[in-house]
PDB file of C-alpha atoms in Angstrom:
ATOM      1  CA  UNK Y 284     -76.420 -31.869 -37.124  1.00  0.00           C
ATOM      2  CA  UNK Y 285     -78.028 -29.714 -39.818  1.00  0.00           C
ATOM      3  CA  UNK Y 286     -76.216 -26.450 -40.567  1.00  0.00           C
ATOM      4  CA  UNK Y 287     -78.174 -23.267 -39.874  1.00  0.00           C
ATOM      5  CA  UNK Y 288     -78.845 -21.020 -42.854  1.00  0.00           C
ATOM      6  CA  UNK Y 289     -76.991 -17.754 -42.485  1.00  0.00           C
ATOM      7  CA  UNK Y 290     -76.399 -14.701 -44.676  1.00  0.00           C
ATOM      8  CA  UNK Y 291     -73.147 -13.929 -42.816  1.00  0.00           C
ATOM      9  CA  UNK Y 292     -70.194 -13.073 -45.082  1.00  0.00           C
ATOM     10  CA  UNK Y 293     -67.723 -12.371 -42.241  1.00  0.00           C
ATOM     11  CA  UNK Y 294     -67.890  -8.574 -42.469  1.00  0.00           C
ATOM     12  CA  UNK Y 295     -69.595  -8.043 -39.105  1.00  0.00           C
ATOM     13  CA  UNK Y 296     -69.607  -4.264 -38.880  1.00  0.00           C
ATOM     14  CA  UNK Y 297     -72.767  -2.295 -38.106  1.00  0.00           C
ATOM     15  CA  UNK Y 298     -73.708   0.891 -39.966  1.00  0.00           C
ATOM     16  CA  UNK Y 299     -74.445   3.511 -37.309  1.00  0.00           C
ATOM     17  CA  UNK Y 300     -77.052   5.251 -39.444  1.00  0.00           C
ATOM     18  CA  UNK Y 301     -79.215   2.281 -40.443  1.00  0.00           C
ATOM     19  CA  UNK Y 302     -78.327  -0.236 -37.728  1.00  0.00           C
ATOM     20  CA  UNK Y 303     -77.707  -2.907 -40.362  1.00  0.00           C
ATOM     21  CA  UNK Y 304     -74.591  -5.018 -40.769  1.00  0.00           C
ATOM     22  CA  UNK Y 305     -72.575  -3.942 -43.824  1.00  0.00           C
ATOM     23  CA  UNK Y 306     -72.067  -7.556 -44.834  1.00  0.00           C
ATOM     24  CA  UNK Y 307     -75.398  -9.285 -44.314  1.00  0.00           C
ATOM     25  CA  UNK Y 308     -77.939  -6.554 -43.565  1.00  0.00           C
ATOM     26  CA  UNK Y 309     -79.123  -7.952 -40.230  1.00  0.00           C
ATOM     27  CA  UNK Y 310     -79.523  -5.900 -37.055  1.00  0.00           C
ATOM     28  CA  UNK Y 311     -77.522  -6.614 -33.896  1.00  0.00           C
ATOM     29  CA  UNK Y 312     -80.600  -8.184 -32.311  1.00  0.00           C
ATOM     30  CA  UNK Y 313     -81.156 -10.430 -35.321  1.00  0.00           C
ATOM     31  CA  UNK Y 314     -77.518 -11.524 -35.345  1.00  0.00           C
ATOM     32  CA  UNK Y 315     -77.592 -12.248 -31.606  1.00  0.00           C
ATOM     33  CA  UNK Y 316     -80.862 -14.169 -31.794  1.00  0.00           C
ATOM     34  CA  UNK Y 317     -80.205 -15.972 -35.077  1.00  0.00           C
ATOM     35  CA  UNK Y 318     -79.426 -19.379 -33.611  1.00  0.00           C
ATOM     36  CA  UNK Y 319     -82.644 -19.384 -31.586  1.00  0.00           C
ATOM     37  CA  UNK Y 320     -84.899 -18.477 -34.507  1.00  0.00           C
ATOM     38  CA  UNK Y 321     -86.954 -20.964 -36.455  1.00  0.00           C
ATOM     39  CA  UNK Y 322     -86.135 -21.641 -40.082  1.00  0.00           C
ATOM     40  CA  UNK Y 323     -89.214 -19.674 -41.290  1.00  0.00           C
ATOM     41  CA  UNK Y 324     -88.192 -16.695 -39.119  1.00  0.00           C
ATOM     42  CA  UNK Y 325     -84.659 -16.744 -40.565  1.00  0.00           C
ATOM     43  CA  UNK Y 326     -85.986 -17.022 -44.132  1.00  0.00           C
ATOM     44  CA  UNK Y 327     -88.330 -14.074 -43.601  1.00  0.00           C
ATOM     45  CA  UNK Y 328     -85.418 -11.924 -42.438  1.00  0.00           C
ATOM     46  CA  UNK Y 329     -83.206 -13.127 -45.289  1.00  0.00           C
ATOM     47  CA  UNK Y 330     -85.903 -12.124 -47.782  1.00  0.00           C
ATOM     48  CA  UNK Y 331     -85.685  -8.536 -46.492  1.00  0.00           C
ATOM     49  CA  UNK Y 332     -81.873  -8.309 -46.563  1.00  0.00           C
ATOM     50  CA  UNK Y 333     -81.296  -7.212 -50.191  1.00  0.00           C
ATOM     51  CA  UNK Y 334     -83.538  -4.165 -49.715  1.00  0.00           C
ATOM     52  CA  UNK Y 335     -81.854  -3.341 -46.410  1.00  0.00           C
ATOM     53  CA  UNK Y 336     -78.384  -3.510 -47.922  1.00  0.00           C
ATOM     54  CA  UNK Y 337     -79.464  -0.925 -50.507  1.00  0.00           C
ATOM     55  CA  UNK Y 338     -79.954   1.558 -47.641  1.00  0.00           C
ATOM     56  CA  UNK Y 339     -76.456   1.160 -46.182  1.00  0.00           C
ATOM     57  CA  UNK Y 340     -74.654   4.311 -47.236  1.00  0.00           C
ATOM     58  CA  UNK Y 341     -71.060   3.662 -46.357  1.00  0.00           C
ATOM     59  CA  UNK Y 342     -68.707   0.754 -46.172  1.00  0.00           C
ATOM     60  CA  UNK Y 343     -66.893  -0.614 -43.113  1.00  0.00           C
ATOM     61  CA  UNK Y 344     -64.054   1.470 -41.737  1.00  0.00           C
ATOM     62  CA  UNK Y 345     -61.688  -1.466 -41.666  1.00  0.00           C
ATOM     63  CA  UNK Y 346     -60.584  -4.111 -44.096  1.00  0.00           C
ATOM     64  CA  UNK Y 347     -62.667  -7.229 -43.581  1.00  0.00           C
ATOM     65  CA  UNK Y 348     -61.146 -10.639 -43.011  1.00  0.00           C
ATOM     66  CA  UNK Y 349     -62.505 -11.908 -46.308  1.00  0.00           C
ATOM     67  CA  UNK Y 350     -61.100  -8.926 -48.229  1.00  0.00           C
ATOM     68  CA  UNK Y 351     -57.723  -9.245 -46.499  1.00  0.00           C
ATOM     69  CA  UNK Y 352     -57.500 -12.957 -47.310  1.00  0.00           C
ATOM     70  CA  UNK Y 353     -58.375 -12.325 -50.975  1.00  0.00           C
ATOM     71  CA  UNK Y 354     -55.781  -9.534 -51.171  1.00  0.00           C
ATOM     72  CA  UNK Y 355     -53.099 -11.739 -49.583  1.00  0.00           C
ATOM     73  CA  UNK Y 356     -53.867 -14.587 -52.023  1.00  0.00           C
ATOM     74  CA  UNK Y 357     -53.614 -12.174 -54.953  1.00  0.00           C
ATOM     75  CA  UNK Y 358     -50.298 -10.818 -53.660  1.00  0.00           C
ATOM     76  CA  UNK Y 359     -48.867 -14.341 -53.333  1.00  0.00           C
ATOM     77  CA  UNK Y 360     -49.999 -15.487 -56.785  1.00  0.00           C
TER      78      UNK Y 360
END
């Protein structure tokens, strides 16, 4: 099985103002439909993500899993 390309970074929190995920920049609809999209459709969305992420004005309200894991590793080492 070929892995599906994904911009997900395990943040998964949507900015109420823009409607974009803080981590990857996709909308809820894009996230939900990602697995059913063709590779060209996914690549077209991924090309737009850097510009979208520039419009996100605030960061997630909670500590993300990735951030927590990095912090815990730093505390242990």
